[in-house]
mmCIF file of N, CA and C in Angstrom:
data_model
loop_
_atom_site.group_PDB
_atom_site.id
_atom_site.type_symbol
_atom_site.label_atom_id
_atom_site.label_comp_id
_atom_site.label_asym_id
_atom_site.label_seq_id
_atom_site.Cartn_x
_atom_site.Cartn_y
_atom_site.Cartn_z
ATOM 1 N N UNK A 1 60.487 -3.588 22.025
ATOM 2 C CA UNK A 1 59.180 -3.763 21.414
ATOM 3 C C UNK A 1 58.091 -3.339 22.393
ATOM 4 N N UNK A 2 58.252 -3.761 23.621
ATOM 5 C CA UNK A 2 57.250 -3.465 24.643
ATOM 6 C C UNK A 2 57.112 -1.957 24.859
ATOM 7 N N UNK A 3 58.235 -1.273 24.964
ATOM 8 C CA UNK A 3 58.211 0.173 25.200
ATOM 9 C C UNK A 3 57.649 0.907 23.993
ATOM 10 N N UNK A 4 58.032 0.499 22.787
ATOM 11 C CA UNK A 4 57.505 1.126 21.579
ATOM 12 C C UNK A 4 55.996 0.974 21.514
ATOM 13 N N UNK A 5 55.514 -0.222 21.813
ATOM 14 C CA UNK A 5 54.071 -0.461 21.797
ATOM 15 C C UNK A 5 53.372 0.400 22.849
ATOM 16 N N UNK A 6 53.941 0.475 24.024
ATOM 17 C CA UNK A 6 53.369 1.280 25.120
ATOM 18 C C UNK A 6 53.300 2.759 24.743
ATOM 19 N N UNK A 7 54.320 3.244 24.028
ATOM 20 C CA UNK A 7 54.373 4.659 23.643
ATOM 21 C C UNK A 7 53.638 4.931 22.330
ATOM 22 N N UNK A 8 53.173 3.872 21.660
ATOM 23 C CA UNK A 8 52.447 4.041 20.404
ATOM 24 C C UNK A 8 53.333 4.432 19.226
ATOM 25 N N UNK A 9 54.582 3.983 19.231
ATOM 26 C CA UNK A 9 55.477 4.288 18.120
ATOM 27 C C UNK A 9 55.900 2.995 17.422
ATOM 28 N N UNK A 10 56.227 3.117 16.156
ATOM 29 C CA UNK A 10 56.671 1.961 15.397
ATOM 30 C C UNK A 10 58.152 1.702 15.632
ATOM 31 N N UNK A 11 58.542 0.471 15.491
ATOM 32 C CA UNK A 11 59.944 0.086 15.574
ATOM 33 C C UNK A 11 60.264 -0.792 14.366
ATOM 34 N N UNK A 12 61.516 -0.867 14.043
ATOM 35 C CA UNK A 12 62.002 -1.807 13.033
ATOM 36 C C UNK A 12 63.324 -2.354 13.541
ATOM 37 N N UNK A 13 63.430 -3.662 13.585
ATOM 38 C CA UNK A 13 64.674 -4.308 13.990
ATOM 39 C C UNK A 13 65.223 -5.025 12.762
ATOM 40 N N UNK A 14 66.376 -4.562 12.290
ATOM 41 C CA UNK A 14 67.050 -5.195 11.157
ATOM 42 C C UNK A 14 68.277 -5.905 11.708
ATOM 43 N N UNK A 15 68.261 -7.212 11.671
ATOM 44 C CA UNK A 15 69.356 -8.009 12.235
ATOM 45 C C UNK A 15 70.384 -8.328 11.155
ATOM 46 N N UNK A 16 71.644 -8.131 11.502
ATOM 47 C CA UNK A 16 72.733 -8.379 10.554
ATOM 48 C C UNK A 16 73.555 -9.567 11.003
ATOM 49 N N UNK A 17 74.147 -10.229 10.023
ATOM 50 C CA UNK A 17 75.113 -11.280 10.313
ATOM 51 C C UNK A 17 76.499 -10.662 10.375
ATOM 52 N N UNK A 18 77.504 -11.411 9.958
ATOM 53 C CA UNK A 18 78.866 -10.897 9.896
ATOM 54 C C UNK A 18 78.926 -9.855 8.781
ATOM 55 N N UNK A 19 79.280 -8.623 9.128
ATOM 56 C CA UNK A 19 79.312 -7.549 8.142
ATOM 57 C C UNK A 19 80.555 -7.659 7.269
ATOM 58 N N UNK A 20 80.327 -7.591 5.951
ATOM 59 C CA UNK A 20 81.429 -7.692 4.987
ATOM 60 C C UNK A 20 81.294 -6.603 3.931
ATOM 61 N N UNK A 21 82.428 -6.268 3.303
ATOM 62 C CA UNK A 21 82.432 -5.297 2.212
ATOM 63 C C UNK A 21 82.058 -3.909 2.687
ATOM 64 N N UNK A 22 81.648 -3.078 1.740
ATOM 65 C CA UNK A 22 81.125 -1.766 2.084
ATOM 66 C C UNK A 22 82.044 -0.621 1.748
ATOM 67 N N UNK A 23 81.481 0.398 1.147
ATOM 68 C CA UNK A 23 82.210 1.618 0.831
ATOM 69 C C UNK A 23 81.339 2.813 1.130
ATOM 70 N N UNK A 24 81.905 4.006 1.013
ATOM 71 C CA UNK A 24 81.150 5.203 1.380
ATOM 72 C C UNK A 24 80.260 5.723 0.267
ATOM 73 N N UNK A 25 80.515 5.315 -0.954
ATOM 74 C CA UNK A 25 79.592 5.609 -2.044
ATOM 75 C C UNK A 25 79.596 7.000 -2.616
ATOM 76 N N UNK A 26 80.762 7.582 -2.901
ATOM 77 C CA UNK A 26 80.803 8.879 -3.577
ATOM 78 C C UNK A 26 81.727 8.789 -4.789
ATOM 79 N N UNK A 27 81.447 9.616 -5.797
ATOM 80 C CA UNK A 27 82.343 9.721 -6.947
ATOM 81 C C UNK A 27 83.596 10.465 -6.502
ATOM 82 N N UNK A 28 84.751 9.909 -6.774
ATOM 83 C CA UNK A 28 85.986 10.552 -6.342
ATOM 84 C C UNK A 28 86.239 11.887 -7.035
ATOM 85 N N UNK A 29 85.849 12.004 -8.318
ATOM 86 C CA UNK A 29 86.156 13.248 -9.025
ATOM 87 C C UNK A 29 85.428 14.445 -8.422
ATOM 88 N N UNK A 30 84.344 14.201 -7.702
ATOM 89 C CA UNK A 30 83.603 15.284 -7.048
ATOM 90 C C UNK A 30 83.917 15.373 -5.552
ATOM 91 N N UNK A 31 84.691 14.445 -5.078
ATOM 92 C CA UNK A 31 84.900 14.298 -3.642
ATOM 93 C C UNK A 31 86.100 15.081 -3.153
ATOM 94 N N UNK A 32 85.883 15.909 -2.137
ATOM 95 C CA UNK A 32 86.966 16.622 -1.474
ATOM 96 C C UNK A 32 87.197 15.942 -0.134
ATOM 97 N N UNK A 33 88.428 15.553 0.140
ATOM 98 C CA UNK A 33 88.764 14.773 1.332
ATOM 99 C C UNK A 33 88.211 15.383 2.623
ATOM 100 N N UNK A 34 88.254 16.705 2.738
ATOM 101 C CA UNK A 34 87.813 17.365 3.973
ATOM 102 C C UNK A 34 86.305 17.587 4.031
ATOM 103 N N UNK A 35 85.595 17.278 2.949
ATOM 104 C CA UNK A 35 84.160 17.555 2.890
ATOM 105 C C UNK A 35 83.419 16.379 2.268
ATOM 106 N N UNK A 36 83.012 15.415 3.105
ATOM 107 C CA UNK A 36 82.370 14.213 2.564
ATOM 108 C C UNK A 36 81.010 14.489 1.946
ATOM 109 N N UNK A 37 80.417 15.638 2.216
ATOM 110 C CA UNK A 37 79.132 15.990 1.620
ATOM 111 C C UNK A 37 79.286 16.535 0.195
ATOM 112 N N UNK A 38 80.522 16.747 -0.261
ATOM 113 C CA UNK A 38 80.742 17.379 -1.560
ATOM 114 C C UNK A 38 80.528 16.434 -2.744
ATOM 115 N N UNK A 39 80.596 15.142 -2.531
ATOM 116 C CA UNK A 39 80.501 14.193 -3.633
ATOM 117 C C UNK A 39 79.077 13.788 -3.951
ATOM 118 N N UNK A 40 78.867 13.369 -5.208
ATOM 119 C CA UNK A 40 77.581 12.795 -5.598
ATOM 120 C C UNK A 40 77.563 11.348 -5.134
ATOM 121 N N UNK A 41 76.448 10.898 -4.621
ATOM 122 C CA UNK A 41 76.380 9.531 -4.114
ATOM 123 C C UNK A 41 76.101 8.544 -5.236
ATOM 124 N N UNK A 42 76.840 7.469 -5.206
ATOM 125 C CA UNK A 42 76.794 6.442 -6.239
ATOM 126 C C UNK A 42 75.958 5.283 -5.735
ATOM 127 N N UNK A 43 74.943 4.861 -6.466
ATOM 128 C CA UNK A 43 74.001 3.874 -5.940
ATOM 129 C C UNK A 43 74.571 2.503 -5.608
ATOM 130 N N UNK A 44 75.712 2.145 -6.157
ATOM 131 C CA UNK A 44 76.251 0.826 -5.840
ATOM 132 C C UNK A 44 77.372 0.874 -4.813
ATOM 133 N N UNK A 45 77.660 2.031 -4.272
ATOM 134 C CA UNK A 45 78.614 2.193 -3.174
ATOM 135 C C UNK A 45 80.052 1.831 -3.496
ATOM 136 N N UNK A 46 80.392 1.610 -4.728
ATOM 137 C CA UNK A 46 81.757 1.211 -5.065
ATOM 138 C C UNK A 46 82.643 2.449 -5.187
ATOM 139 N N UNK A 47 83.571 2.619 -4.265
ATOM 140 C CA UNK A 47 84.405 3.804 -4.240
ATOM 141 C C UNK A 47 85.882 3.469 -4.167
ATOM 142 N N UNK A 48 86.623 4.020 -5.081
ATOM 143 C CA UNK A 48 88.056 3.762 -5.160
ATOM 144 C C UNK A 48 88.760 4.091 -3.841
ATOM 145 N N UNK A 49 88.437 5.190 -3.219
ATOM 146 C CA UNK A 49 89.105 5.628 -1.989
ATOM 147 C C UNK A 49 88.942 4.600 -0.870
ATOM 148 N N UNK A 50 87.738 4.085 -0.682
ATOM 149 C CA UNK A 50 87.504 3.076 0.367
ATOM 150 C C UNK A 50 88.377 1.844 0.135
ATOM 151 N N UNK A 51 88.415 1.383 -1.083
ATOM 152 C CA UNK A 51 89.160 0.166 -1.384
ATOM 153 C C UNK A 51 90.669 0.381 -1.281
ATOM 154 N N UNK A 52 91.133 1.601 -1.542
ATOM 155 C CA UNK A 52 92.545 1.909 -1.314
ATOM 156 C C UNK A 52 92.879 1.847 0.174
ATOM 157 N N UNK A 53 91.978 2.351 1.005
ATOM 158 C CA UNK A 53 92.205 2.345 2.455
ATOM 159 C C UNK A 53 92.200 0.938 3.044
ATOM 160 N N UNK A 54 91.411 0.043 2.471
ATOM 161 C CA UNK A 54 91.261 -1.293 3.042
ATOM 162 C C UNK A 54 92.124 -2.355 2.369
ATOM 163 N N UNK A 55 92.866 -1.969 1.341
ATOM 164 C CA UNK A 55 93.684 -2.948 0.610
ATOM 165 C C UNK A 55 94.851 -3.419 1.479
ATOM 166 N N UNK A 56 94.931 -4.738 1.656
ATOM 167 C CA UNK A 56 96.005 -5.321 2.448
ATOM 168 C C UNK A 56 96.777 -6.385 1.662
ATOM 169 N N UNK A 57 96.260 -6.818 0.540
ATOM 170 C CA UNK A 57 96.877 -7.846 -0.284
ATOM 171 C C UNK A 57 97.076 -7.297 -1.698
ATOM 172 N N UNK A 58 97.456 -8.177 -2.616
ATOM 173 C CA UNK A 58 97.568 -7.781 -4.017
ATOM 174 C C UNK A 58 96.209 -7.405 -4.591
ATOM 175 N N UNK A 59 95.179 -8.062 -4.095
ATOM 176 C CA UNK A 59 93.820 -7.748 -4.517
ATOM 177 C C UNK A 59 93.052 -7.197 -3.325
ATOM 178 N N UNK A 60 92.002 -6.507 -3.600
ATOM 179 C CA UNK A 60 91.165 -5.965 -2.542
ATOM 180 C C UNK A 60 89.925 -6.838 -2.450
ATOM 181 N N UNK A 61 89.887 -7.747 -1.478
ATOM 182 C CA UNK A 61 88.774 -8.695 -1.399
ATOM 183 C C UNK A 61 87.455 -7.989 -1.156
ATOM 184 N N UNK A 62 87.464 -6.827 -0.478
ATOM 185 C CA UNK A 62 86.208 -6.089 -0.265
ATOM 186 C C UNK A 62 85.598 -5.656 -1.592
ATOM 187 N N UNK A 63 86.435 -5.230 -2.540
ATOM 188 C CA UNK A 63 85.933 -4.833 -3.853
ATOM 189 C C UNK A 63 85.360 -6.036 -4.600
ATOM 190 N N UNK A 64 86.069 -7.166 -4.575
ATOM 191 C CA UNK A 64 85.555 -8.378 -5.211
ATOM 192 C C UNK A 64 84.212 -8.776 -4.600
ATOM 193 N N UNK A 65 84.131 -8.711 -3.281
ATOM 194 C CA UNK A 65 82.892 -9.053 -2.583
ATOM 195 C C UNK A 65 81.759 -8.115 -2.995
ATOM 196 N N UNK A 66 82.019 -6.811 -2.974
ATOM 197 C CA UNK A 66 80.979 -5.841 -3.307
ATOM 198 C C UNK A 66 80.532 -5.928 -4.761
ATOM 199 N N UNK A 67 81.387 -6.402 -5.640
ATOM 200 C CA UNK A 67 80.995 -6.582 -7.045
ATOM 201 C C UNK A 67 80.160 -7.842 -7.244
ATOM 202 N N UNK A 68 80.467 -8.895 -6.503
ATOM 203 C CA UNK A 68 79.809 -10.188 -6.700
ATOM 204 C C UNK A 68 78.597 -10.431 -5.807
ATOM 205 N N UNK A 69 78.511 -9.727 -4.693
ATOM 206 C CA UNK A 69 77.430 -9.983 -3.730
ATOM 207 C C UNK A 69 76.605 -8.707 -3.564
ATOM 208 N N UNK A 70 75.822 -8.390 -4.596
ATOM 209 C CA UNK A 70 74.970 -7.195 -4.587
ATOM 210 C C UNK A 70 73.554 -7.533 -4.119
ATOM 211 N N UNK A 71 73.216 -8.815 -4.079
ATOM 212 C CA UNK A 71 71.867 -9.237 -3.723
ATOM 213 C C UNK A 71 71.614 -9.193 -2.224
ATOM 214 N N UNK A 72 70.336 -9.157 -1.870
ATOM 215 C CA UNK A 72 69.901 -9.069 -0.480
ATOM 216 C C UNK A 72 68.824 -10.123 -0.238
ATOM 217 N N UNK A 73 68.821 -10.695 0.952
ATOM 218 C CA UNK A 73 67.716 -11.548 1.389
ATOM 219 C C UNK A 73 67.150 -10.955 2.674
ATOM 220 N N UNK A 74 65.860 -11.119 2.859
ATOM 221 C CA UNK A 74 65.197 -10.667 4.093
ATOM 222 C C UNK A 74 64.390 -11.838 4.625
ATOM 223 N N UNK A 75 64.577 -12.139 5.905
ATOM 224 C CA UNK A 75 63.803 -13.213 6.532
ATOM 225 C C UNK A 75 63.168 -12.680 7.804
ATOM 226 N N UNK A 76 61.913 -12.998 7.982
ATOM 227 C CA UNK A 76 61.159 -12.512 9.129
ATOM 228 C C UNK A 76 61.671 -13.134 10.426
ATOM 229 N N UNK A 77 61.891 -12.301 11.425
ATOM 230 C CA UNK A 77 62.330 -12.778 12.736
ATOM 231 C C UNK A 77 63.834 -12.966 12.823
ATOM 232 N N UNK A 78 64.246 -13.594 13.911
ATOM 233 C CA UNK A 78 65.665 -13.845 14.165
ATOM 234 C C UNK A 78 65.973 -15.290 13.785
ATOM 235 N N UNK A 79 65.910 -15.571 12.486
ATOM 236 C CA UNK A 79 66.071 -16.948 12.018
ATOM 237 C C UNK A 79 67.240 -17.135 11.059
ATOM 238 N N UNK A 80 67.968 -16.061 10.770
ATOM 239 C CA UNK A 80 69.087 -16.178 9.841
ATOM 240 C C UNK A 80 70.169 -17.075 10.439
ATOM 241 N N UNK A 81 70.739 -17.952 9.629
ATOM 242 C CA UNK A 81 71.777 -18.841 10.151
ATOM 243 C C UNK A 81 73.066 -18.080 10.425
ATOM 244 N N UNK A 82 73.844 -18.580 11.337
ATOM 245 C CA UNK A 82 75.163 -18.015 11.591
ATOM 246 C C UNK A 82 76.188 -18.701 10.714
ATOM 247 N N UNK A 83 77.410 -18.183 10.666
ATOM 248 C CA UNK A 83 78.435 -18.767 9.809
ATOM 249 C C UNK A 83 78.992 -20.082 10.351
ATOM 250 N N UNK A 84 78.851 -20.315 11.653
ATOM 251 C CA UNK A 84 79.354 -21.559 12.242
ATOM 252 C C UNK A 84 80.840 -21.724 12.054
ATOM 253 N N UNK A 85 81.270 -22.962 11.835
ATOM 254 C CA UNK A 85 82.690 -23.272 11.703
ATOM 255 C C UNK A 85 83.301 -22.734 10.413
ATOM 256 N N UNK A 86 82.462 -22.317 9.466
ATOM 257 C CA UNK A 86 82.973 -21.812 8.187
ATOM 258 C C UNK A 86 83.347 -20.334 8.244
ATOM 259 N N UNK A 87 83.155 -19.690 9.370
ATOM 260 C CA UNK A 87 83.415 -18.246 9.470
ATOM 261 C C UNK A 87 84.826 -17.886 9.032
ATOM 262 N N UNK A 88 85.809 -18.610 9.496
ATOM 263 C CA UNK A 88 87.193 -18.302 9.152
ATOM 264 C C UNK A 88 87.471 -18.549 7.668
ATOM 265 N N UNK A 89 86.817 -19.549 7.090
ATOM 266 C CA UNK A 89 86.997 -19.841 5.670
ATOM 267 C C UNK A 89 86.316 -18.800 4.784
ATOM 268 N N UNK A 90 85.231 -18.227 5.288
ATOM 269 C CA UNK A 90 84.455 -17.260 4.513
ATOM 270 C C UNK A 90 84.917 -15.822 4.713
ATOM 271 N N UNK A 91 85.845 -15.596 5.624
ATOM 272 C CA UNK A 91 86.242 -14.236 5.983
ATOM 273 C C UNK A 91 86.689 -13.409 4.782
ATOM 274 N N UNK A 92 87.389 -14.016 3.852
ATOM 275 C CA UNK A 92 87.897 -13.263 2.705
ATOM 276 C C UNK A 92 87.493 -13.884 1.381
ATOM 277 N N UNK A 93 86.260 -14.372 1.295
ATOM 278 C CA UNK A 93 85.855 -14.850 -0.023
ATOM 279 C C UNK A 93 84.738 -13.971 -0.564
ATOM 280 N N UNK A 94 84.547 -13.988 -1.855
ATOM 281 C CA UNK A 94 83.626 -13.069 -2.516
ATOM 282 C C UNK A 94 82.346 -13.761 -2.970
ATOM 283 N N UNK A 95 81.836 -14.645 -2.137
ATOM 284 C CA UNK A 95 80.576 -15.326 -2.423
ATOM 285 C C UNK A 95 79.594 -15.070 -1.287
ATOM 286 N N UNK A 96 78.311 -15.212 -1.594
ATOM 287 C CA UNK A 96 77.284 -15.075 -0.566
ATOM 288 C C UNK A 96 77.323 -16.317 0.318
ATOM 289 N N UNK A 97 77.499 -16.117 1.598
ATOM 290 C CA UNK A 97 77.571 -17.228 2.542
ATOM 291 C C UNK A 97 76.554 -17.052 3.655
ATOM 292 N N UNK A 98 76.072 -18.166 4.172
ATOM 293 C CA UNK A 98 75.146 -18.128 5.308
ATOM 294 C C UNK A 98 75.806 -17.381 6.454
ATOM 295 N N UNK A 99 75.070 -16.489 7.071
ATOM 296 C CA UNK A 99 75.579 -15.748 8.216
ATOM 297 C C UNK A 99 76.260 -14.440 7.858
ATOM 298 N N UNK A 100 76.400 -14.126 6.566
ATOM 299 C CA UNK A 100 77.027 -12.872 6.145
ATOM 300 C C UNK A 100 75.973 -11.826 5.819
ATOM 301 N N UNK A 101 76.336 -10.564 6.017
ATOM 302 C CA UNK A 101 75.506 -9.434 5.615
ATOM 303 C C UNK A 101 76.419 -8.396 4.986
ATOM 304 N N UNK A 102 76.044 -7.915 3.827
ATOM 305 C CA UNK A 102 76.789 -6.851 3.158
ATOM 306 C C UNK A 102 76.468 -5.522 3.837
ATOM 307 N N UNK A 103 77.489 -4.737 4.152
ATOM 308 C CA UNK A 103 77.247 -3.418 4.754
ATOM 309 C C UNK A 103 76.352 -2.574 3.844
ATOM 310 N N UNK A 104 76.630 -2.622 2.543
ATOM 311 C CA UNK A 104 75.841 -1.850 1.590
ATOM 312 C C UNK A 104 74.398 -2.346 1.539
ATOM 313 N N UNK A 105 74.221 -3.664 1.518
ATOM 314 C CA UNK A 105 72.877 -4.235 1.492
ATOM 315 C C UNK A 105 72.091 -3.919 2.749
ATOM 316 N N UNK A 106 72.745 -3.967 3.904
ATOM 317 C CA UNK A 106 72.075 -3.642 5.169
ATOM 318 C C UNK A 106 71.658 -2.174 5.190
ATOM 319 N N UNK A 107 72.564 -1.293 4.780
ATOM 320 C CA UNK A 107 72.244 0.139 4.760
ATOM 321 C C UNK A 107 71.058 0.419 3.841
ATOM 322 N N UNK A 108 71.089 -0.154 2.643
ATOM 323 C CA UNK A 108 70.003 0.049 1.683
ATOM 324 C C UNK A 108 68.685 -0.507 2.227
ATOM 325 N N UNK A 109 68.732 -1.669 2.862
ATOM 326 C CA UNK A 109 67.529 -2.272 3.428
ATOM 327 C C UNK A 109 66.942 -1.393 4.530
ATOM 328 N N UNK A 110 67.788 -0.863 5.386
ATOM 329 C CA UNK A 110 67.302 -0.010 6.479
ATOM 330 C C UNK A 110 66.654 1.259 5.948
ATOM 331 N N UNK A 111 67.283 1.881 4.950
ATOM 332 C CA UNK A 111 66.715 3.099 4.379
ATOM 333 C C UNK A 111 65.392 2.788 3.690
ATOM 334 N N UNK A 112 65.354 1.723 2.911
ATOM 335 C CA UNK A 112 64.117 1.363 2.210
ATOM 336 C C UNK A 112 63.000 0.969 3.181
ATOM 337 N N UNK A 113 63.361 0.402 4.320
ATOM 338 C CA UNK A 113 62.338 -0.017 5.284
ATOM 339 C C UNK A 113 61.534 1.168 5.811
ATOM 340 N N UNK A 114 62.096 2.366 5.729
ATOM 341 C CA UNK A 114 61.391 3.556 6.205
ATOM 342 C C UNK A 114 60.156 3.884 5.376
ATOM 343 N N UNK A 115 60.129 3.428 4.131
ATOM 344 C CA UNK A 115 59.001 3.751 3.258
ATOM 345 C C UNK A 115 58.112 2.549 2.950
ATOM 346 N N UNK A 116 58.309 1.456 3.653
ATOM 347 C CA UNK A 116 57.526 0.246 3.412
ATOM 348 C C UNK A 116 56.592 0.021 4.604
ATOM 349 N N UNK A 117 55.294 -0.086 4.322
ATOM 350 C CA UNK A 117 54.319 -0.214 5.411
ATOM 351 C C UNK A 117 54.558 -1.422 6.302
ATOM 352 N N UNK A 118 54.783 -2.587 5.710
ATOM 353 C CA UNK A 118 54.906 -3.782 6.543
ATOM 354 C C UNK A 118 56.276 -3.918 7.209
ATOM 355 N N UNK A 119 57.158 -2.907 7.073
ATOM 356 C CA UNK A 119 58.431 -2.926 7.802
ATOM 357 C C UNK A 119 58.275 -2.294 9.179
ATOM 358 N N UNK A 120 57.165 -1.594 9.406
ATOM 359 C CA UNK A 120 56.890 -1.028 10.721
ATOM 360 C C UNK A 120 56.490 -2.137 11.684
ATOM 361 N N UNK A 121 57.007 -2.075 12.907
ATOM 362 C CA UNK A 121 56.765 -3.099 13.922
ATOM 363 C C UNK A 121 57.213 -4.478 13.429
ATOM 364 N N UNK A 122 58.331 -4.483 12.714
ATOM 365 C CA UNK A 122 58.856 -5.728 12.152
ATOM 366 C C UNK A 122 60.249 -6.014 12.696
ATOM 367 N N UNK A 123 60.552 -7.288 12.722
ATOM 368 C CA UNK A 123 61.853 -7.787 13.161
ATOM 369 C C UNK A 123 62.319 -8.733 12.059
ATOM 370 N N UNK A 124 63.415 -8.385 11.378
ATOM 371 C CA UNK A 124 63.846 -9.216 10.264
ATOM 372 C C UNK A 124 65.364 -9.283 10.168
ATOM 373 N N UNK A 125 65.829 -10.360 9.557
ATOM 374 C CA UNK A 125 67.251 -10.549 9.307
ATOM 375 C C UNK A 125 67.583 -10.167 7.881
ATOM 376 N N UNK A 126 68.769 -9.605 7.697
ATOM 377 C CA UNK A 126 69.228 -9.206 6.370
ATOM 378 C C UNK A 126 70.442 -10.058 6.014
ATOM 379 N N UNK A 127 70.327 -10.766 4.907
ATOM 380 C CA UNK A 127 71.418 -11.613 4.443
ATOM 381 C C UNK A 127 71.869 -11.197 3.055
ATOM 382 N N UNK A 128 72.652 -12.049 2.430
ATOM 383 C CA UNK A 128 73.218 -11.741 1.115
ATOM 384 C C UNK A 128 72.810 -12.778 0.078
ATOM 385 N N UNK A 129 72.906 -12.371 -1.177
ATOM 386 C CA UNK A 129 72.662 -13.273 -2.302
ATOM 387 C C UNK A 129 73.653 -12.938 -3.407
ATOM 388 N N UNK A 130 74.154 -13.971 -4.081
ATOM 389 C CA UNK A 130 75.057 -13.733 -5.200
ATOM 390 C C UNK A 130 74.309 -12.990 -6.293
ATOM 391 N N UNK A 131 74.812 -11.835 -6.675
ATOM 392 C CA UNK A 131 74.225 -11.047 -7.749
ATOM 393 C C UNK A 131 75.204 -9.938 -8.109
ATOM 394 N N UNK A 132 75.306 -9.632 -9.386
ATOM 395 C CA UNK A 132 76.185 -8.541 -9.822
ATOM 396 C C UNK A 132 75.467 -7.200 -9.834
ATOM 397 N N UNK A 133 74.160 -7.210 -9.532
ATOM 398 C CA UNK A 133 73.389 -5.965 -9.509
ATOM 399 C C UNK A 133 72.622 -5.852 -8.200
ATOM 400 N N UNK A 134 72.324 -4.607 -7.823
ATOM 401 C CA UNK A 134 71.512 -4.381 -6.631
ATOM 402 C C UNK A 134 70.058 -4.725 -6.965
ATOM 403 N N UNK A 135 69.237 -5.027 -5.952
ATOM 404 C CA UNK A 135 67.842 -5.374 -6.224
ATOM 405 C C UNK A 135 67.098 -4.249 -6.960
ATOM 406 N N UNK A 136 66.205 -4.657 -7.845
ATOM 407 C CA UNK A 136 65.350 -3.698 -8.551
ATOM 408 C C UNK A 136 64.210 -3.282 -7.625
ATOM 409 N N UNK A 137 63.450 -2.292 -8.042
ATOM 410 C CA UNK A 137 62.284 -1.857 -7.243
ATOM 411 C C UNK A 137 61.330 -3.028 -7.021
ATOM 412 N N UNK A 138 61.093 -3.814 -8.064
ATOM 413 C CA UNK A 138 60.189 -4.961 -7.954
ATOM 414 C C UNK A 138 60.740 -5.998 -6.972
ATOM 415 N N UNK A 139 62.051 -6.215 -7.019
ATOM 416 C CA UNK A 139 62.665 -7.174 -6.092
ATOM 417 C C UNK A 139 62.579 -6.688 -4.652
ATOM 418 N N UNK A 140 62.755 -5.377 -4.429
ATOM 419 C CA UNK A 140 62.604 -4.842 -3.068
ATOM 420 C C UNK A 140 61.179 -5.061 -2.561
ATOM 421 N N UNK A 141 60.210 -4.815 -3.426
ATOM 422 C CA UNK A 141 58.812 -5.026 -3.045
ATOM 423 C C UNK A 141 58.594 -6.481 -2.645
ATOM 424 N N UNK A 142 59.133 -7.387 -3.418
ATOM 425 C CA UNK A 142 59.004 -8.814 -3.121
ATOM 426 C C UNK A 142 59.726 -9.181 -1.822
ATOM 427 N N UNK A 143 60.922 -8.652 -1.626
ATOM 428 C CA UNK A 143 61.676 -8.940 -0.404
ATOM 429 C C UNK A 143 60.915 -8.503 0.848
ATOM 430 N N UNK A 144 60.401 -7.282 0.826
ATOM 431 C CA UNK A 144 59.660 -6.791 1.983
ATOM 432 C C UNK A 144 58.279 -7.445 2.098
ATOM 433 N N UNK A 145 57.764 -7.972 0.977
ATOM 434 C CA UNK A 145 56.497 -8.691 1.011
ATOM 435 C C UNK A 145 56.562 -9.918 1.897
ATOM 436 N N UNK A 146 57.755 -10.475 2.071
ATOM 437 C CA UNK A 146 57.944 -11.646 2.922
ATOM 438 C C UNK A 146 57.688 -11.355 4.394
ATOM 439 N N UNK A 147 57.620 -10.068 4.752
ATOM 440 C CA UNK A 147 57.395 -9.708 6.151
ATOM 441 C C UNK A 147 55.930 -9.731 6.537
ATOM 442 N N UNK A 148 55.050 -9.787 5.555
ATOM 443 C CA UNK A 148 53.594 -9.752 5.850
ATOM 444 C C UNK A 148 53.135 -10.995 6.558
#
């Protein structure tokens, strides 16, 4: 922060909890294995190939998580709670838990922060919320409004 201020440049610090879920976000029918730029990007990041690679049980808990935890929370500063003693219990469940951050939600938040005025020179935590849909434009505006 000090160096950015001295140089007159903006910074954004997006703090994550335990990263869970996440896919690369391309349609498989357009995707060529040797060329990741060939596919169309899917806004909800749900990709069959990613879940095939990460499947270790009868079910793919990452897919369940990514379907059920599409919501995002933003809190100003370094105030997000950690998982504490529940970390091991929450490792493979598909609910929003304190101390968790969705890889997809964090990526989307970081990209969106580039176009939000009050995200410049900001330090915020990114958490999760139970939701079957990603935040709407209005919800993103409200989430980043909390940084003012």
